[in-house]
């Protein structure tokens, strides 16, 4: 498993995206598996590979390879 | 040309603030008493971390307009007519979901699995592995029960997954009324568990699946 997850044990305060060290996994779980979805209309691509219906672990691995140098 | 959908909210007088992915301006598409917040889609919707964070910030900013049902990242609509159709076809579900999450936010708890201990099972690695997994599951279920007990009075809804993937002992999302968030966080802290990642408040991504 990649080291994408960061472990913090802190009281939440303000924006979970900017104000904390939010682990990628927490973002991925919500943004890619939650939310209002329209069947068949979501097309995601990473390096030309369709990510629809892939296991979340594969998505994490794919994103790690795409991780931009500056966050 | 296609659109990105960011969320669905009640029709309101305010225009959505700012920009979406690729610097495209956010705009509303309204049908009846609902509004879809969209932007023109950027040329390449790549799934990289920067795009996810931008998207999450945009959805968060929409909450200034009121209750929002966040859209899954990457949701596209062909055009405004498609957005209108979506709002009309799913009106009752959207209205019900908005009522369900109104005034509440999502809190997340994630417990990571500790590193496996050296095998004490007399040199049988397969058996040691299985015993280790059973033990982890037992601890995860215990932790889930402890958390559930301590927050049951302050959450509207919860989704708890025991050992959803390797490395994660427990993953849970809670729909918490906004003015109960501090109480929620305080009760979790009082459990004194190490290795809990508490995140939030989030827009209610995990509680809109039926919308």
mmCIF file of C-alpha atoms in Angstrom:
data_model
loop_
_atom_site.group_PDB
_atom_site.id
_atom_site.type_symbol
_atom_site.label_atom_id
_atom_site.label_comp_id
_atom_site.label_asym_id
_atom_site.label_seq_id
_atom_site.Cartn_x
_atom_site.Cartn_y
_atom_site.Cartn_z
ATOM 1 C CA UNK A 1 0.000 0.000 0.000
ATOM 2 C CA UNK A 2 1.340 3.390 -0.898
ATOM 3 C CA UNK A 3 2.182 5.896 1.783
ATOM 4 C CA UNK A 4 -0.500 8.274 0.598
ATOM 5 C CA UNK A 5 -2.297 8.166 3.946
ATOM 6 C CA UNK A 6 -1.261 10.556 6.672
ATOM 7 C CA UNK A 7 -2.228 9.821 10.222
ATOM 8 C CA UNK A 8 -3.299 12.674 12.407
ATOM 9 C CA UNK A 9 -5.231 12.590 15.604
ATOM 10 C CA UNK A 10 -6.437 16.108 15.936
ATOM 11 C CA UNK A 11 -9.616 17.974 16.610
ATOM 12 C CA UNK A 12 -11.129 19.115 13.352
ATOM 13 C CA UNK A 13 -11.079 22.833 12.761
ATOM 14 C CA UNK A 14 -12.380 24.637 9.716
ATOM 15 C CA UNK A 15 -11.815 23.475 6.196
ATOM 16 C CA UNK A 16 -10.893 19.829 5.919
ATOM 17 C CA UNK A 17 -9.133 20.547 2.659
ATOM 18 C CA UNK A 18 -6.924 23.508 3.426
ATOM 19 C CA UNK A 19 -6.888 23.780 7.187
ATOM 20 C CA UNK A 20 -5.669 20.280 7.942
ATOM 21 C CA UNK A 21 -3.308 17.709 6.632
ATOM 22 C CA UNK A 22 -6.094 15.830 4.926
ATOM 23 C CA UNK A 23 -4.993 12.498 3.661
ATOM 24 C CA UNK A 24 -5.586 11.750 0.014
ATOM 25 C CA UNK A 25 -7.566 8.669 0.978
ATOM 26 C CA UNK A 26 -10.136 10.780 2.828
ATOM 27 C CA UNK A 27 -10.550 12.982 -0.222
ATOM 28 C CA UNK A 28 -10.732 10.048 -2.635
ATOM 29 C CA UNK A 29 -13.277 8.134 -0.604
ATOM 30 C CA UNK A 30 -15.655 11.056 -0.627
ATOM 31 C CA UNK A 31 -15.090 12.624 -4.004
ATOM 32 C CA UNK A 32 -14.910 9.403 -6.015
ATOM 33 C CA UNK A 33 -17.268 7.150 -4.089
ATOM 34 C CA UNK A 34 -19.667 9.654 -2.565
ATOM 35 C CA UNK A 35 -21.692 12.458 -4.006
ATOM 36 C CA UNK A 36 -24.582 12.610 -6.424
ATOM 37 C CA UNK A 37 -23.732 10.353 -9.347
ATOM 38 C CA UNK A 38 -25.127 10.011 -12.811
ATOM 39 C CA UNK A 39 -24.731 6.483 -14.071
ATOM 40 C CA UNK A 40 -22.561 6.230 -17.137
ATOM 41 C CA UNK A 41 -21.690 9.885 -17.295
ATOM 42 C CA UNK A 42 -18.524 9.904 -15.281
ATOM 43 C CA UNK A 43 -15.378 9.523 -17.288
ATOM 44 C CA UNK A 44 -12.127 9.914 -15.471
ATOM 45 C CA UNK A 45 -8.803 9.429 -17.056
ATOM 46 C CA UNK A 46 -5.302 9.127 -15.803
ATOM 47 C CA UNK A 47 -2.602 8.656 -18.386
ATOM 48 C CA UNK A 48 -5.277 7.529 -20.832
ATOM 49 C CA UNK A 49 -6.696 4.825 -18.563
ATOM 50 C CA UNK A 50 -10.397 4.875 -17.727
ATOM 51 C CA UNK A 51 -10.728 4.864 -13.968
ATOM 52 C CA UNK A 52 -14.440 4.147 -13.814
ATOM 53 C CA UNK A 53 -15.220 1.077 -11.737
ATOM 54 C CA UNK A 54 -11.637 0.469 -10.751
ATOM 55 C CA UNK A 55 -10.835 -0.565 -7.229
ATOM 56 C CA UNK A 56 -10.035 2.411 -5.058
ATOM 57 C CA UNK A 57 -6.570 1.015 -4.346
ATOM 58 C CA UNK A 58 -5.812 1.117 -8.055
ATOM 59 C CA UNK A 59 -6.968 4.720 -8.187
ATOM 60 C CA UNK A 60 -4.639 5.606 -5.329
ATOM 61 C CA UNK A 61 -1.749 3.935 -7.091
ATOM 62 C CA UNK A 62 -2.583 5.726 -10.325
ATOM 63 C CA UNK A 63 -2.798 9.077 -8.568
ATOM 64 C CA UNK A 64 0.525 8.516 -6.847
ATOM 65 C CA UNK A 65 2.165 8.194 -10.222
ATOM 66 C CA UNK A 66 0.535 11.432 -11.320
ATOM 67 C CA UNK A 67 1.279 13.358 -8.153
ATOM 68 C CA UNK A 68 2.392 16.824 -9.131
ATOM 69 C CA UNK A 69 5.676 18.038 -7.617
ATOM 70 C CA UNK A 70 4.117 20.959 -5.756
ATOM 71 C CA UNK A 71 0.999 20.410 -3.672
ATOM 72 C CA UNK B 1 -18.968 21.285 -25.103
ATOM 73 C CA UNK B 2 -19.878 19.613 -21.825
ATOM 74 C CA UNK B 3 -20.444 20.684 -18.259
ATOM 75 C CA UNK B 4 -19.051 19.662 -14.910
ATOM 76 C CA UNK B 5 -21.617 19.286 -12.128
ATOM 77 C CA UNK B 6 -20.445 20.386 -8.682
ATOM 78 C CA UNK B 7 -23.618 20.131 -6.653
ATOM 79 C CA UNK B 8 -27.358 20.563 -6.384
ATOM 80 C CA UNK B 9 -28.996 23.058 -4.062
ATOM 81 C CA UNK B 10 -32.254 24.880 -3.519
ATOM 82 C CA UNK B 11 -32.902 27.643 -5.984
ATOM 83 C CA UNK B 12 -31.667 30.862 -4.480
ATOM 84 C CA UNK B 13 -31.100 34.478 -5.357
ATOM 85 C CA UNK B 14 -27.316 34.345 -5.046
ATOM 86 C CA UNK B 15 -25.105 33.436 -7.981
ATOM 87 C CA UNK B 16 -22.495 30.826 -7.169
ATOM 88 C CA UNK B 17 -19.153 32.306 -6.160
ATOM 89 C CA UNK B 18 -15.976 32.078 -8.153
ATOM 90 C CA UNK B 19 -14.518 29.534 -10.455
ATOM 91 C CA UNK B 20 -14.497 25.815 -10.879
ATOM 92 C CA UNK B 21 -11.990 23.437 -12.402
ATOM 93 C CA UNK B 22 -9.725 24.901 -15.040
ATOM 94 C CA UNK B 23 -10.696 28.418 -14.021
ATOM 95 C CA UNK B 24 -14.098 28.054 -15.680
ATOM 96 C CA UNK B 25 -16.758 30.257 -14.056
ATOM 97 C CA UNK B 26 -19.417 28.599 -11.934
ATOM 98 C CA UNK B 27 -22.979 29.212 -12.960
ATOM 99 C CA UNK B 28 -26.424 28.024 -11.959
ATOM 100 C CA UNK B 29 -28.912 26.016 -13.994
ATOM 101 C CA UNK B 30 -32.298 26.252 -12.360
ATOM 102 C CA UNK B 31 -35.387 24.106 -12.848
ATOM 103 C CA UNK B 32 -38.321 24.454 -10.499
ATOM 104 C CA UNK B 33 -37.126 24.884 -6.951
ATOM 105 C CA UNK B 34 -33.700 23.367 -7.524
ATOM 106 C CA UNK B 35 -30.421 24.645 -8.938
ATOM 107 C CA UNK B 36 -27.515 22.697 -10.368
ATOM 108 C CA UNK B 37 -24.146 24.405 -10.048
ATOM 109 C CA UNK B 38 -22.056 23.767 -13.148
ATOM 110 C CA UNK B 39 -19.153 25.061 -15.144
ATOM 111 C CA UNK B 40 -17.940 24.380 -18.632
ATOM 112 C CA UNK B 41 -15.696 21.329 -18.470
ATOM 113 C CA UNK B 42 -11.959 21.909 -18.741
ATOM 114 C CA UNK B 43 -10.290 20.255 -21.724
ATOM 115 C CA UNK B 44 -8.709 17.539 -19.666
ATOM 116 C CA UNK B 45 -10.275 16.322 -16.464
ATOM 117 C CA UNK B 46 -7.301 14.451 -15.119
ATOM 118 C CA UNK B 47 -7.599 12.774 -11.759
ATOM 119 C CA UNK B 48 -4.669 14.228 -9.943
ATOM 120 C CA UNK B 49 -4.471 15.400 -6.401
ATOM 121 C CA UNK B 50 -4.493 19.094 -7.284
ATOM 122 C CA UNK B 51 -7.746 18.760 -9.201
ATOM 123 C CA UNK B 52 -9.366 16.848 -6.343
ATOM 124 C CA UNK B 53 -8.414 19.533 -3.855
ATOM 125 C CA UNK B 54 -9.651 22.325 -6.102
ATOM 126 C CA UNK B 55 -12.932 20.483 -6.594
ATOM 127 C CA UNK B 56 -13.341 19.910 -2.858
ATOM 128 C CA UNK B 57 -12.732 23.593 -2.150
ATOM 129 C CA UNK B 58 -15.302 24.592 -4.767
ATOM 130 C CA UNK B 59 -17.975 22.317 -3.279
ATOM 131 C CA UNK B 60 -17.184 23.695 0.151
ATOM 132 C CA UNK B 61 -17.570 27.267 -1.100
ATOM 133 C CA UNK B 62 -21.008 26.397 -2.469
ATOM 134 C CA UNK B 63 -22.218 25.846 1.074
ATOM 135 C CA UNK B 64 -22.330 29.623 1.384
ATOM 136 C CA UNK B 65 -25.422 29.345 -0.825
ATOM 137 C CA UNK B 66 -27.145 26.996 1.613
ATOM 138 C CA UNK B 67 -27.567 23.251 1.787
ATOM 139 C CA UNK B 68 -25.699 21.525 -1.038
ATOM 140 C CA UNK B 69 -25.768 17.959 -2.319
ATOM 141 C CA UNK B 70 -22.186 17.488 -3.542
ATOM 142 C CA UNK B 71 -21.730 15.805 -6.910
ATOM 143 C CA UNK B 72 -19.255 12.987 -7.365
ATOM 144 C CA UNK B 73 -15.978 14.249 -8.822
ATOM 145 C CA UNK B 74 -16.000 14.068 -12.591
ATOM 146 C CA UNK B 75 -19.758 14.134 -13.072
ATOM 147 C CA UNK B 76 -20.471 15.529 -16.492
ATOM 148 C CA UNK B 77 -23.615 16.771 -18.131
ATOM 149 C CA UNK B 78 -23.874 17.232 -21.872
ATOM 150 C CA UNK B 79 -25.402 20.693 -21.676
ATOM 151 C CA UNK B 80 -27.897 22.888 -19.822
ATOM 152 C CA UNK B 81 -30.835 20.822 -21.059
ATOM 153 C CA UNK B 82 -29.291 17.723 -19.518
ATOM 154 C CA UNK B 83 -28.873 19.593 -16.249
ATOM 155 C CA UNK B 84 -32.504 20.672 -16.348
ATOM 156 C CA UNK B 85 -33.612 17.122 -17.087
ATOM 157 C CA UNK B 86 -31.606 15.864 -14.122
ATOM 158 C CA UNK B 87 -33.254 18.357 -11.787
ATOM 159 C CA UNK B 88 -36.727 17.540 -13.072
ATOM 160 C CA UNK B 89 -36.336 13.742 -13.153
ATOM 161 C CA UNK B 90 -34.813 13.510 -9.690
ATOM 162 C CA UNK B 91 -36.611 16.386 -8.069
ATOM 163 C CA UNK B 92 -38.280 14.422 -5.269
ATOM 164 C CA UNK B 93 -35.076 12.557 -4.401
ATOM 165 C CA UNK B 94 -33.041 15.747 -4.357
ATOM 166 C CA UNK B 95 -35.589 17.529 -2.188
ATOM 167 C CA UNK B 96 -35.650 14.624 0.256
ATOM 168 C CA UNK B 97 -31.850 14.501 0.388
ATOM 169 C CA UNK B 98 -31.614 18.259 0.971
ATOM 170 C CA UNK B 99 -34.026 17.932 3.885
ATOM 171 C CA UNK B 100 -32.043 15.025 5.284
ATOM 172 C CA UNK B 101 -28.699 16.843 5.323
ATOM 173 C CA UNK B 102 -29.922 20.359 6.026
ATOM 174 C CA UNK B 103 -27.996 21.980 8.850
ATOM 175 C CA UNK B 104 -25.562 19.093 9.110
ATOM 176 C CA UNK B 105 -22.054 18.256 7.968
ATOM 177 C CA UNK B 106 -20.113 15.068 7.523
ATOM 178 C CA UNK B 107 -17.439 14.033 9.981
ATOM 179 C CA UNK B 108 -15.014 11.251 9.205
ATOM 180 C CA UNK B 109 -13.117 8.839 11.409
ATOM 181 C CA UNK B 110 -10.445 6.565 10.061
ATOM 182 C CA UNK B 111 -8.408 4.136 12.139
ATOM 183 C CA UNK B 112 -5.309 2.671 10.598
ATOM 184 C CA UNK B 113 -4.300 -0.892 11.224
ATOM 185 C CA UNK B 114 -1.162 -1.282 13.286
ATOM 186 C CA UNK B 115 1.849 -3.015 11.799
ATOM 187 C CA UNK B 116 1.591 -6.791 12.054
ATOM 188 C CA UNK B 117 3.433 -8.256 14.997
ATOM 189 C CA UNK B 118 6.082 -10.903 14.496
ATOM 190 C CA UNK B 119 4.548 -14.314 14.179
ATOM 191 C CA UNK B 120 4.205 -16.267 17.379
ATOM 192 C CA UNK B 121 2.441 -19.150 15.705
ATOM 193 C CA UNK B 122 5.199 -21.708 15.695
ATOM 194 C CA UNK B 123 6.480 -21.022 12.233
ATOM 195 C CA UNK B 124 3.180 -21.351 10.363
ATOM 196 C CA UNK B 125 2.928 -18.068 8.509
ATOM 197 C CA UNK B 126 -0.477 -18.832 6.978
ATOM 198 C CA UNK B 127 -2.052 -19.508 10.332
ATOM 199 C CA UNK B 128 -0.372 -16.478 11.859
ATOM 200 C CA UNK B 129 -1.747 -14.316 9.073
ATOM 201 C CA UNK B 130 -5.301 -15.564 9.545
ATOM 202 C CA UNK B 131 -5.152 -15.215 13.310
ATOM 203 C CA UNK B 132 -3.762 -11.724 12.855
ATOM 204 C CA UNK B 133 -6.614 -10.777 10.556
ATOM 205 C CA UNK B 134 -9.222 -12.202 12.922
ATOM 206 C CA UNK B 135 -7.679 -10.270 15.766
ATOM 207 C CA UNK B 136 -7.695 -7.075 13.721
ATOM 208 C CA UNK B 137 -11.329 -7.576 12.803
ATOM 209 C CA UNK B 138 -12.202 -8.142 16.443
ATOM 210 C CA UNK B 139 -10.424 -4.935 17.455
ATOM 211 C CA UNK B 140 -12.022 -2.999 14.610
ATOM 212 C CA UNK B 141 -15.490 -4.143 15.636
ATOM 213 C CA UNK B 142 -14.773 -3.289 19.250
ATOM 214 C CA UNK B 143 -13.599 0.165 18.260
ATOM 215 C CA UNK B 144 -16.661 0.666 16.061
ATOM 216 C CA UNK B 145 -18.909 -0.242 18.972
ATOM 217 C CA UNK B 146 -17.082 2.131 21.333
ATOM 218 C CA UNK B 147 -17.359 4.987 18.870
ATOM 219 C CA UNK B 148 -20.994 4.232 18.162
ATOM 220 C CA UNK B 149 -21.816 4.209 21.842
ATOM 221 C CA UNK B 150 -20.112 7.511 22.494
ATOM 222 C CA UNK B 151 -21.599 9.451 19.565
ATOM 223 C CA UNK B 152 -25.024 7.876 19.216
ATOM 224 C CA UNK B 153 -26.783 10.820 20.776
ATOM 225 C CA UNK B 154 -25.226 13.426 18.510
ATOM 226 C CA UNK B 155 -25.287 11.913 15.025
ATOM 227 C CA UNK B 156 -28.194 11.772 12.575
ATOM 228 C CA UNK B 157 -26.778 8.968 10.526
ATOM 229 C CA UNK B 158 -23.632 6.879 10.368
ATOM 230 C CA UNK B 159 -21.902 4.667 7.822
ATOM 231 C CA UNK B 160 -19.307 2.374 9.354
ATOM 232 C CA UNK B 161 -17.007 0.029 7.453
ATOM 233 C CA UNK B 162 -14.839 -2.465 9.304
ATOM 234 C CA UNK B 163 -11.554 -3.261 7.498
ATOM 235 C CA UNK B 164 -12.604 -1.756 4.167
ATOM 236 C CA UNK B 165 -9.118 -2.153 2.703
ATOM 237 C CA UNK B 166 -5.719 -3.346 3.777
ATOM 238 C CA UNK B 167 -4.123 -0.898 6.171
ATOM 239 C CA UNK B 168 -7.422 0.541 7.350
ATOM 240 C CA UNK B 169 -9.016 -0.880 10.483
ATOM 241 C CA UNK B 170 -12.131 1.232 10.417
ATOM 242 C CA UNK B 171 -13.623 3.870 8.190
ATOM 243 C CA UNK B 172 -16.714 5.741 9.278
ATOM 244 C CA UNK B 173 -18.700 8.778 8.228
ATOM 245 C CA UNK B 174 -21.197 10.560 10.407
ATOM 246 C CA UNK B 175 -23.881 13.082 9.564
ATOM 247 C CA UNK B 176 -23.698 15.562 12.430
ATOM 248 C CA UNK B 177 -25.806 18.651 13.038
ATOM 249 C CA UNK B 178 -23.433 21.593 12.802
ATOM 250 C CA UNK B 179 -23.921 22.815 16.338
ATOM 251 C CA UNK B 180 -23.135 19.323 17.656
ATOM 252 C CA UNK B 181 -19.785 19.019 15.883
ATOM 253 C CA UNK B 182 -17.715 20.212 18.839
ATOM 254 C CA UNK B 183 -19.522 17.783 21.125
ATOM 255 C CA UNK B 184 -18.899 14.994 18.612
ATOM 256 C CA UNK B 185 -15.195 15.800 18.366
ATOM 257 C CA UNK B 186 -14.866 16.104 22.117
ATOM 258 C CA UNK B 187 -16.436 12.709 22.737
ATOM 259 C CA UNK B 188 -14.124 11.084 20.191
ATOM 260 C CA UNK B 189 -11.111 12.709 21.808
ATOM 261 C CA UNK B 190 -12.254 11.453 25.207
ATOM 262 C CA UNK B 191 -12.061 7.870 23.960
ATOM 263 C CA UNK B 192 -8.315 8.284 24.127
ATOM 264 C CA UNK B 193 -7.699 6.109 21.096
ATOM 265 C CA UNK B 194 -4.430 6.508 19.275
ATOM 266 C CA UNK B 195 -4.261 6.440 15.507
ATOM 267 C CA UNK B 196 -7.695 7.905 14.816
ATOM 268 C CA UNK B 197 -7.827 10.412 11.998
ATOM 269 C CA UNK B 198 -10.823 12.659 12.564
ATOM 270 C CA UNK B 199 -11.677 14.834 9.594
ATOM 271 C CA UNK B 200 -14.377 17.339 8.818
ATOM 272 C CA UNK B 201 -16.637 19.121 8.672
ATOM 273 C CA UNK B 202 -17.146 17.994 5.093
ATOM 274 C CA UNK B 203 -20.054 18.653 2.774
ATOM 275 C CA UNK B 204 -22.224 15.517 3.048
ATOM 276 C CA UNK B 205 -20.671 13.446 0.228
ATOM 277 C CA UNK B 206 -21.407 10.118 1.886
ATOM 278 C CA UNK B 207 -25.047 10.805 2.631
ATOM 279 C CA UNK B 208 -26.456 11.710 -0.769
ATOM 280 C CA UNK B 209 -26.174 8.406 -2.584
ATOM 281 C CA UNK B 210 -29.928 7.992 -2.849
ATOM 282 C CA UNK B 211 -30.334 11.423 -4.388
#
